[in-house]
PDB file of C-alpha atoms and ligand atoms in Angstrom:
ATOM      1  CA  UNK R   1      79.464   4.321  66.085  1.00  0.00           C
ATOM      2  CA  UNK R   2      80.956   6.678  68.724  1.00  0.00           C
ATOM      3  CA  UNK R   3      79.244   8.149  71.461  1.00  0.00           C
ATOM      4  CA  UNK R   4      78.498  11.420  69.515  1.00  0.00           C
ATOM      5  CA  UNK R   5      76.946   9.778  66.859  1.00  0.00           C
ATOM      6  CA  UNK R   6      74.652   7.244  68.580  1.00  0.00           C
ATOM      7  CA  UNK R   7      73.896  10.358  70.561  1.00  0.00           C
ATOM      8  CA  UNK R   8      72.790  12.390  67.812  1.00  0.00           C
ATOM      9  CA  UNK R   9      70.689   9.245  66.342  1.00  0.00           C
ATOM     10  CA  UNK R  10      69.068   9.335  69.562  1.00  0.00           C
ATOM     11  CA  UNK R  11      68.154  12.914  69.623  1.00  0.00           C
ATOM     12  CA  UNK R  12      66.158  12.511  66.961  1.00  0.00           C
ATOM     13  CA  UNK R  13      64.099   9.741  67.862  1.00  0.00           C
ATOM     14  CA  UNK R  14      63.493  11.439  70.652  1.00  0.00           C
ATOM     15  CA  UNK R  15      62.426  14.649  68.939  1.00  0.00           C
ATOM     16  CA  UNK R  16      60.053  13.094  66.861  1.00  0.00           C
ATOM     17  CA  UNK R  17      58.322  11.049  69.488  1.00  0.00           C
ATOM     18  CA  UNK R  18      58.124  13.857  71.836  1.00  0.00           C
ATOM     19  CA  UNK R  19      56.928  16.309  69.055  1.00  0.00           C
ATOM     20  CA  UNK R  20      54.040  14.318  67.784  1.00  0.00           C
ATOM     21  CA  UNK R  21      52.776  12.687  71.069  1.00  0.00           C
ATOM     22  CA  UNK R  22      53.007  15.809  72.630  1.00  0.00           C
ATOM     23  CA  UNK R  23      50.707  17.492  69.872  1.00  0.00           C
ATOM     24  CA  UNK R  24      47.883  14.585  69.943  1.00  0.00           C
ATOM     25  CA  UNK R  25      47.994  14.875  74.054  1.00  0.00           C
ATOM     26  CA  UNK R  26      47.437  18.200  73.726  1.00  0.00           C
ATOM     27  CA  UNK R  27      44.074  17.593  71.378  1.00  0.00           C
ATOM     28  CA  UNK R  28      43.113  14.907  73.788  1.00  0.00           C
ATOM     29  CA  UNK R  29      43.005  17.209  76.298  1.00  0.00           C
ATOM     30  CA  UNK R  30      40.170  18.857  74.634  1.00  0.00           C
ATOM     31  CA  UNK R  31      38.168  16.056  74.774  1.00  0.00           C
ATOM     32  CA  UNK R  32      37.837  15.613  78.114  1.00  0.00           C
ATOM     33  CA  UNK R  33      39.873  12.801  80.568  1.00  0.00           C
ATOM     34  CA  UNK R  34      39.691  11.446  83.429  1.00  0.00           C
ATOM     35  CA  UNK R  35      42.444  11.860  86.489  1.00  0.00           C
ATOM     36  CA  UNK R  36      43.001  10.033  89.982  1.00  0.00           C
ATOM     37  CA  UNK R  37      45.825  10.490  92.380  1.00  0.00           C
ATOM     38  CA  UNK R  38      48.567   8.609  93.738  1.00  0.00           C
ATOM     39  CA  UNK R  39      51.405   8.893  95.938  1.00  0.00           C
ATOM     40  CA  UNK R  40      49.129  12.315  98.069  1.00  0.00           C
ATOM     41  CA  UNK R  41      46.328  13.814  97.595  1.00  0.00           C
ATOM     42  CA  UNK R  42      47.828  16.554  95.726  1.00  0.00           C
ATOM     43  CA  UNK R  43      50.018  14.135  93.126  1.00  0.00           C
ATOM     44  CA  UNK R  44      47.911  13.261  89.894  1.00  0.00           C
ATOM     45  CA  UNK R  45      47.903  11.111  87.295  1.00  0.00           C
ATOM     46  CA  UNK R  46      45.498  11.497  84.058  1.00  0.00           C
ATOM     47  CA  UNK R  47      44.597   8.930  81.742  1.00  0.00           C
ATOM     48  CA  UNK R  48      46.403  11.114  79.151  1.00  0.00           C
ATOM     49  CA  UNK R  49      49.295  10.529  81.309  1.00  0.00           C
ATOM     50  CA  UNK R  50      48.774   6.703  81.199  1.00  0.00           C
ATOM     51  CA  UNK R  51      48.290   7.134  77.300  1.00  0.00           C
ATOM     52  CA  UNK R  52      51.412   9.306  76.439  1.00  0.00           C
ATOM     53  CA  UNK R  53      53.385   6.515  77.994  1.00  0.00           C
ATOM     54  CA  UNK R  54      52.192   3.888  76.414  1.00  0.00           C
ATOM     55  CA  UNK R  55      52.584   5.277  73.301  1.00  0.00           C
ATOM     56  CA  UNK R  56      56.255   6.678  73.666  1.00  0.00           C
ATOM     57  CA  UNK R  57      57.332   2.988  75.112  1.00  0.00           C
ATOM     58  CA  UNK R  58      54.996   1.613  71.967  1.00  0.00           C
ATOM     59  CA  UNK R  59      57.383   3.395  69.401  1.00  0.00           C
ATOM     60  CA  UNK R  60      60.644   3.434  71.332  1.00  0.00           C
ATOM     61  CA  UNK R  61      60.339  -0.602  71.325  1.00  0.00           C
ATOM     62  CA  UNK R  62      59.569  -1.073  67.949  1.00  0.00           C
ATOM     63  CA  UNK R  63      62.622   1.424  66.946  1.00  0.00           C
ATOM     64  CA  UNK R  64      64.815   0.568  69.282  1.00  0.00           C
ATOM     65  CA  UNK R  65      63.991  -3.036  71.079  1.00  0.00           C
ATOM     66  CA  UNK R  66      67.198  -3.306  72.893  1.00  0.00           C
ATOM     67  CA  UNK R  67      67.176  -0.370  74.494  1.00  0.00           C
ATOM     68  CA  UNK R  68      65.754  -0.313  78.695  1.00  0.00           C
ATOM     69  CA  UNK R  69      62.948   2.134  79.578  1.00  0.00           C
ATOM     70  CA  UNK R  70      62.452   4.108  82.722  1.00  0.00           C
ATOM     71  CA  UNK R  71      58.832   5.792  82.669  1.00  0.00           C
ATOM     72  CA  UNK R  72      56.958   7.506  85.728  1.00  0.00           C
ATOM     73  CA  UNK R  73      54.159   5.452  85.076  1.00  0.00           C
ATOM     74  CA  UNK R  74      55.329   2.657  85.911  1.00  0.00           C
ATOM     75  CA  UNK R  75      57.645   1.549  82.530  1.00  0.00           C
ATOM     76  CA  UNK R  76      61.040  -0.128  84.129  1.00  0.00           C
ATOM     77  CA  UNK R  77      62.830  -2.345  81.323  1.00  0.00           C
ATOM     78  CA  UNK R  78      66.011  -3.615  81.357  1.00  0.00           C
ATOM     79  CA  UNK R  79      67.692  -3.830  77.853  1.00  0.00           C
ATOM     80  CA  UNK R  80      70.988  -5.516  76.487  1.00  0.00           C
ATOM     81  CA  UNK R  81      72.523  -2.004  74.365  1.00  0.00           C
ATOM     82  CA  UNK R  82      73.372  -0.110  77.213  1.00  0.00           C
ATOM     83  CA  UNK R  83      70.917   2.851  76.502  1.00  0.00           C
ATOM     84  CA  UNK R  84      68.345   3.278  78.768  1.00  0.00           C
ATOM     85  CA  UNK R  85      65.773   5.813  77.743  1.00  0.00           C
ATOM     86  CA  UNK R  86      63.939   7.981  80.715  1.00  0.00           C
ATOM     87  CA  UNK R  87      60.394   9.367  80.302  1.00  0.00           C
ATOM     88  CA  UNK R  88      58.050  11.564  81.567  1.00  0.00           C
ATOM     89  CA  UNK R  89      54.554  11.238  79.384  1.00  0.00           C
ATOM     90  CA  UNK R  90      53.427  14.441  81.101  1.00  0.00           C
ATOM     91  CA  UNK R  91      55.931  16.839  83.452  1.00  0.00           C
ATOM     92  CA  UNK R  92      53.375  19.478  84.792  1.00  0.00           C
ATOM     93  CA  UNK R  93      50.735  17.018  85.030  1.00  0.00           C
ATOM     94  CA  UNK R  94      49.304  19.863  87.807  1.00  0.00           C
ATOM     95  CA  UNK R  95      49.230  22.144  84.679  1.00  0.00           C
ATOM     96  CA  UNK R  96      48.378  20.072  82.360  1.00  0.00           C
ATOM     97  CA  UNK R  97      45.136  19.128  84.572  1.00  0.00           C
ATOM     98  CA  UNK R  98      44.284  22.783  85.359  1.00  0.00           C
ATOM     99  CA  UNK R  99      45.054  24.077  81.604  1.00  0.00           C
ATOM    100  CA  UNK R 100      47.691  26.063  82.550  1.00  0.00           C
ATOM    101  CA  UNK R 101      50.825  26.162  80.580  1.00  0.00           C
ATOM    102  CA  UNK R 102      54.163  25.005  81.371  1.00  0.00           C
ATOM    103  CA  UNK R 103      53.601  21.005  80.896  1.00  0.00           C
ATOM    104  CA  UNK R 104      55.633  18.849  78.430  1.00  0.00           C
ATOM    105  CA  UNK R 105      56.867  15.489  76.987  1.00  0.00           C
ATOM    106  CA  UNK R 106      60.149  14.873  77.908  1.00  0.00           C
ATOM    107  CA  UNK R 107      62.274  11.867  76.616  1.00  0.00           C
ATOM    108  CA  UNK R 108      65.801  11.425  77.863  1.00  0.00           C
ATOM    109  CA  UNK R 109      68.185   8.662  76.897  1.00  0.00           C
ATOM    110  CA  UNK R 110      71.393   7.803  79.096  1.00  0.00           C
ATOM    111  CA  UNK R 111      74.182   5.477  79.191  1.00  0.00           C
ATOM    112  CA  UNK R 112      75.203   4.429  82.645  1.00  0.00           C
ATOM    113  CA  UNK R 113      73.140   6.533  84.178  1.00  0.00           C
ATOM    114  CA  UNK R 114      74.588   9.369  82.410  1.00  0.00           C
ATOM    115  CA  UNK R 115      72.463  11.516  79.924  1.00  0.00           C
ATOM    116  CA  UNK R 116      73.757  11.492  76.695  1.00  0.00           C
ATOM    117  CA  UNK R 117      70.293  12.914  74.676  1.00  0.00           C
ATOM    118  CA  UNK R 118      67.303  14.187  75.009  1.00  0.00           C
ATOM    119  CA  UNK R 119      63.881  16.289  73.393  1.00  0.00           C
ATOM    120  CA  UNK R 120      61.311  18.051  75.482  1.00  0.00           C
ATOM    121  CA  UNK R 121      58.160  19.373  73.695  1.00  0.00           C
ATOM    122  CA  UNK R 122      55.889  22.542  74.888  1.00  0.00           C
ATOM    123  CA  UNK R 123      52.660  21.767  73.245  1.00  0.00           C
ATOM    124  CA  UNK R 124      51.581  25.175  74.174  1.00  0.00           C
ATOM    125  CA  UNK R 125      53.967  27.537  72.726  1.00  0.00           C
ATOM    126  CA  UNK R 126      54.910  24.709  69.956  1.00  0.00           C
ATOM    127  CA  UNK R 127      58.662  24.775  71.095  1.00  0.00           C
ATOM    128  CA  UNK R 128      61.206  21.699  70.830  1.00  0.00           C
ATOM    129  CA  UNK R 129      64.072  21.825  72.826  1.00  0.00           C
ATOM    130  CA  UNK R 130      67.129  19.017  72.268  1.00  0.00           C
ATOM    131  CA  UNK R 131      70.286  18.190  72.538  1.00  0.00           C
ATOM    132  CA  UNK R 132      72.887  15.311  72.151  1.00  0.00           C
ATOM    133  CA  UNK R 133      76.316  15.187  73.987  1.00  0.00           C
ATOM    134  CA  UNK R 134      79.002  17.480  71.813  1.00  0.00           C
ATOM    135  CA  UNK R 135      76.270  18.576  69.808  1.00  0.00           C
ATOM    136  CA  UNK R 136      75.197  21.685  71.506  1.00  0.00           C
ATOM    137  CA  UNK R 137      71.424  22.289  72.225  1.00  0.00           C
ATOM    138  CA  UNK R 138      68.409  24.036  70.450  1.00  0.00           C
ATOM    139  CA  UNK R 139      64.912  25.459  70.156  1.00  0.00           C
ATOM    140  CA  UNK R 140      63.620  24.877  67.116  1.00  0.00           C
ATOM    141  CA  UNK R 141      66.467  24.026  65.301  1.00  0.00           C
ATOM    142  CA  UNK R 142      68.213  27.082  66.303  1.00  0.00           C
ATOM    143  CA  UNK R 143      71.044  26.906  69.104  1.00  0.00           C
ATOM    144  CA  UNK R 144      70.380  28.176  72.523  1.00  0.00           C
ATOM    145  CA  UNK R 145      72.526  29.121  75.524  1.00  0.00           C
ATOM    146  CA  UNK R 146      72.737  30.381  79.069  1.00  0.00           C
ATOM    147  CA  UNK R 147      72.043  33.441  80.111  1.00  0.00           C
ATOM    148  CA  UNK R 148      75.632  34.475  81.158  1.00  0.00           C
ATOM    149  CA  UNK R 149      74.120  36.517  84.411  1.00  0.00           C
ATOM    150  CA  UNK R 150      77.233  36.952  86.607  1.00  0.00           C
ATOM    151  CA  UNK R 151      75.562  38.319  89.761  1.00  0.00           C
ATOM    152  CA  UNK R 152      73.247  36.166  91.900  1.00  0.00           C
ATOM    153  CA  UNK R 153      71.839  39.254  93.341  1.00  0.00           C
ATOM    154  CA  UNK R 154      69.787  40.016  90.085  1.00  0.00           C
ATOM    155  CA  UNK R 155      69.308  36.414  88.769  1.00  0.00           C
ATOM    156  CA  UNK R 156      65.885  34.755  87.975  1.00  0.00           C
ATOM    157  CA  UNK R 157      65.928  31.308  89.460  1.00  0.00           C
ATOM    158  CA  UNK R 158      63.159  28.700  88.767  1.00  0.00           C
ATOM    159  CA  UNK R 159      62.265  26.282  91.662  1.00  0.00           C
ATOM    160  CA  UNK R 160      60.003  23.645  92.254  1.00  0.00           C
ATOM    161  CA  UNK R 161      57.948  21.942  94.801  1.00  0.00           C
ATOM    162  CA  UNK R 162      57.208  18.293  95.270  1.00  0.00           C
ATOM    163  CA  UNK R 163      54.028  16.378  96.415  1.00  0.00           C
ATOM    164  CA  UNK R 164      55.053  15.561  99.799  1.00  0.00           C
ATOM    165  CA  UNK R 165      54.406  17.901 102.843  1.00  0.00           C
ATOM    166  CA  UNK R 166      57.064  17.563 104.470  1.00  0.00           C
ATOM    167  CA  UNK R 167      59.170  17.784 102.005  1.00  0.00           C
ATOM    168  CA  UNK R 168      57.009  20.780 101.258  1.00  0.00           C
ATOM    169  CA  UNK R 169      58.023  22.828 104.350  1.00  0.00           C
ATOM    170  CA  UNK R 170      61.147  22.106 103.986  1.00  0.00           C
ATOM    171  CA  UNK R 171      61.116  23.826 100.486  1.00  0.00           C
ATOM    172  CA  UNK R 172      59.560  26.556 102.066  1.00  0.00           C
ATOM    173  CA  UNK R 173      61.962  26.769 104.543  1.00  0.00           C
ATOM    174  CA  UNK R 174      64.677  27.001 101.837  1.00  0.00           C
ATOM    175  CA  UNK R 175      62.574  30.176 100.391  1.00  0.00           C
ATOM    176  CA  UNK R 176      63.279  31.902 103.302  1.00  0.00           C
ATOM    177  CA  UNK R 177      66.862  32.245 102.520  1.00  0.00           C
ATOM    178  CA  UNK R 178      67.339  32.061  98.725  1.00  0.00           C
ATOM    179  CA  UNK R 179      64.022  34.767  98.067  1.00  0.00           C
ATOM    180  CA  UNK R 180      66.020  37.666  99.566  1.00  0.00           C
ATOM    181  CA  UNK R 181      69.078  36.976  97.568  1.00  0.00           C
ATOM    182  CA  UNK R 182      67.757  36.925  94.261  1.00  0.00           C
ATOM    183  CA  UNK R 183      65.899  38.774  91.563  1.00  0.00           C
ATOM    184  CA  UNK R 184      62.975  36.935  92.359  1.00  0.00           C
ATOM    185  CA  UNK R 185      61.515  33.141  92.100  1.00  0.00           C
ATOM    186  CA  UNK R 186      59.220  31.370  89.437  1.00  0.00           C
ATOM    187  CA  UNK R 187      57.224  28.179  90.026  1.00  0.00           C
ATOM    188  CA  UNK R 188      56.418  27.798  86.533  1.00  0.00           C
ATOM    189  CA  UNK R 189      54.774  23.886  86.931  1.00  0.00           C
ATOM    190  CA  UNK R 190      57.639  21.413  85.468  1.00  0.00           C
ATOM    191  CA  UNK R 191      61.272  20.947  85.725  1.00  0.00           C
ATOM    192  CA  UNK R 192      61.716  19.915  82.539  1.00  0.00           C
ATOM    193  CA  UNK R 193      60.866  22.887  81.120  1.00  0.00           C
ATOM    194  CA  UNK R 194      62.496  24.567  84.241  1.00  0.00           C
ATOM    195  CA  UNK R 195      65.609  23.153  82.825  1.00  0.00           C
ATOM    196  CA  UNK R 196      65.057  24.366  79.456  1.00  0.00           C
ATOM    197  CA  UNK R 197      64.572  27.667  80.314  1.00  0.00           C
ATOM    198  CA  UNK R 198      67.825  27.856  82.073  1.00  0.00           C
ATOM    199  CA  UNK R 199      69.211  26.377  78.667  1.00  0.00           C
ATOM    200  CA  UNK R 200      67.654  29.287  76.675  1.00  0.00           C
ATOM    201  CA  UNK R 201      68.142  31.953  79.267  1.00  0.00           C
ATOM    202  CA  UNK R 202      64.675  32.618  80.080  1.00  0.00           C
ATOM    203  CA  UNK R 203      65.590  31.968  83.323  1.00  0.00           C
ATOM    204  CA  UNK R 204      69.073  32.474  85.210  1.00  0.00           C
ATOM    205  CA  UNK R 205      69.310  28.899  87.503  1.00  0.00           C
ATOM    206  CA  UNK R 206      67.067  26.419  88.803  1.00  0.00           C
ATOM    207  CA  UNK R 207      67.122  24.315  92.011  1.00  0.00           C
ATOM    208  CA  UNK R 208      64.908  21.902  93.525  1.00  0.00           C
ATOM    209  CA  UNK R 209      65.028  19.377  96.493  1.00  0.00           C
ATOM    210  CA  UNK R 210      64.164  15.563  95.377  1.00  0.00           C
ATOM    211  CA  UNK R 211      63.410  15.818  91.746  1.00  0.00           C
ATOM    212  CA  UNK R 212      63.176  12.235  89.712  1.00  0.00           C
ATOM    213  CA  UNK R 213      64.814  10.826  86.964  1.00  0.00           C
ATOM    214  CA  UNK R 214      62.263  11.522  84.587  1.00  0.00           C
ATOM    215  CA  UNK R 215      62.178  15.023  85.639  1.00  0.00           C
ATOM    216  CA  UNK R 216      65.832  15.745  85.002  1.00  0.00           C
ATOM    217  CA  UNK R 217      67.198  13.267  82.180  1.00  0.00           C
ATOM    218  CA  UNK R 218      66.374  15.109  78.953  1.00  0.00           C
ATOM    219  CA  UNK R 219      66.644  18.644  80.263  1.00  0.00           C
ATOM    220  CA  UNK R 220      69.820  17.985  81.943  1.00  0.00           C
ATOM    221  CA  UNK R 221      71.667  17.464  78.669  1.00  0.00           C
ATOM    222  CA  UNK R 222      69.759  20.057  77.348  1.00  0.00           C
ATOM    223  CA  UNK R 223      70.832  22.795  80.003  1.00  0.00           C
ATOM    224  CA  UNK R 224      74.435  21.039  79.603  1.00  0.00           C
ATOM    225  CA  UNK R 225      74.810  21.679  76.139  1.00  0.00           C
ATOM    226  CA  UNK R 226      73.628  25.072  76.348  1.00  0.00           C
ATOM    227  CA  UNK R 227      76.529  25.795  78.674  1.00  0.00           C
ATOM    228  CA  UNK R 228      74.837  25.642  82.543  1.00  0.00           C
ATOM    229  CA  UNK R 229      76.409  23.876  85.047  1.00  0.00           C
ATOM    230  CA  UNK R 230      74.304  20.771  86.141  1.00  0.00           C
ATOM    231  CA  UNK R 231      74.157  19.123  89.144  1.00  0.00           C
ATOM    232  CA  UNK R 232      71.232  16.773  89.636  1.00  0.00           C
ATOM    233  CA  UNK R 233      71.167  14.793  93.216  1.00  0.00           C
ATOM    234  CA  UNK R 234      69.240  15.364  96.543  1.00  0.00           C
ATOM    235  CA  UNK R 235      69.269  19.118  96.170  1.00  0.00           C
ATOM    236  CA  UNK R 236      69.443  19.865  92.468  1.00  0.00           C
ATOM    237  CA  UNK R 237      70.946  22.771  91.262  1.00  0.00           C
ATOM    238  CA  UNK R 238      70.955  23.927  87.072  1.00  0.00           C
ATOM    239  CA  UNK R 239      72.638  27.412  86.643  1.00  0.00           C
ATOM    240  CA  UNK R 240      74.618  29.855  83.963  1.00  0.00           C
ATOM    241  CA  UNK R 241      78.154  29.292  85.149  1.00  0.00           C
ATOM    242  CA  UNK R 242      79.171  32.314  86.841  1.00  0.00           C
ATOM    243  CA  UNK R 243      76.064  31.866  89.676  1.00  0.00           C
ATOM    244  CA  UNK R 244      76.673  28.332  90.315  1.00  0.00           C
ATOM    245  CA  UNK R 245      79.004  28.785  92.991  1.00  0.00           C
ATOM    246  CA  UNK R 246      77.196  31.481  94.943  1.00  0.00           C
ATOM    247  CA  UNK R 247      73.845  29.399  94.442  1.00  0.00           C
ATOM    248  CA  UNK R 248      75.342  26.324  96.099  1.00  0.00           C
ATOM    249  CA  UNK R 249      76.711  28.424  98.590  1.00  0.00           C
ATOM    250  CA  UNK R 250      73.244  29.785  99.609  1.00  0.00           C
ATOM    251  CA  UNK R 251      71.706  26.188  99.578  1.00  0.00           C
ATOM    252  CA  UNK R 252      74.273  25.047 101.806  1.00  0.00           C
ATOM    253  CA  UNK R 253      73.455  28.040 104.195  1.00  0.00           C
ATOM    254  CA  UNK R 254      70.133  26.856 104.105  1.00  0.00           C
ATOM    255  CA  UNK R 255      71.122  23.391 105.059  1.00  0.00           C
ATOM    256  CA  UNK R 256      72.068  21.448 102.002  1.00  0.00           C
TER     257      UNK R 256
HETATM  258  C1  IPD B   1      56.639  17.096  89.194  1.00  0.00           C
HETATM  259  C2  IPD B   1      56.904  19.123  88.088  1.00  0.00           C
HETATM  260  C3  IPD B   1      57.301  19.890  89.384  1.00  0.00           C
HETATM  261  C4  IPD B   1      57.891  19.624  90.281  1.00  0.00           C
HETATM  262  C5  IPD B   1      58.006  18.312  90.564  1.00  0.00           C
HETATM  263  C6  IPD B   1      57.445  16.936  89.701  1.00  0.00           C
HETATM  264  P1  IPD B   1      54.997  16.130  87.600  1.00  0.00           P
HETATM  265  O1  IPD B   1      56.550  16.424  88.211  1.00  0.00           O
HETATM  266  O2  IPD B   1      57.946  18.514  87.328  1.00  0.00           O
HETATM  267  O3  IPD B   1      57.496  20.940  88.580  1.00  0.00           O
HETATM  268  O4  IPD B   1      58.278  20.882  90.895  1.00  0.00           O
HETATM  269  O5  IPD B   1      59.090  17.962  91.692  1.00  0.00           O
HETATM  270  O6  IPD B   1      57.230  16.086  90.239  1.00  0.00           O
HETATM  271  O7  IPD B   1      54.314  15.342  88.813  1.00  0.00           O
HETATM  272  O8  IPD B   1      54.309  17.166  86.732  1.00  0.00           O
HETATM  273  O9  IPD B   1      55.470  14.930  86.515  1.00  0.00           O
HETATM  274 CA1   CA B   2      54.738  13.551  84.919  1.00  0.00          CA
END
């Protein structure tokens, strides 16, 4: 089986699990849940994050027992197949806690650190985003593409903030450079859906300092298959192609 065929199979698995777990997660929310904080006093994990990761890992392990697994809530196992699943059981946990839209289940698959397939399910809008390498990106089975925006000055740009106060000071400082140079900034609350929003043209670009592998894995293949330029690293930038360079230059001017 070649990589494109393998990626297509992994995409179907990610779609099925993200959608079923996302729907049940949403139902469980209405029944109440406990939560606690983890890395800082603002970084929340709920019992439904933990439940979601357990269910996703259980399903993946039974379907693909030789694959590796990495999940935000502690899963980290080596596989033998060369495929590793990278899971955010709830991306946008703060939104989930408050009952705001913008949270999702994110399941990506990578080979040697490169995402090749993934699915992100938004239970509030009933939207399933997915992609696999070489086969394009879809929302609820309809192909999607980036906005094609050509001017940074009229670009709507999403970003996010981490949980560490020192990092937040840097992020606030960066906004002083970016905000006057773009149409506006959006902070929706979930990086996975931010990347899907670039993919379907709801925003023109996204940047964020210091995101984690589980925030980006599925969303980055969805965005790149939709035509975005994707750079995930210390400063991640995902943009409709013509504004990637000017946004990168602006962020470099802000010190990155
Ligand atoms: C967070 C969200 C948020 C982003 C943070 C992430 P979590 O993930 O994606 O939008 O700004 O950097 O940590 O904690 O909700 O899974
Ligand atoms: Ca999470």
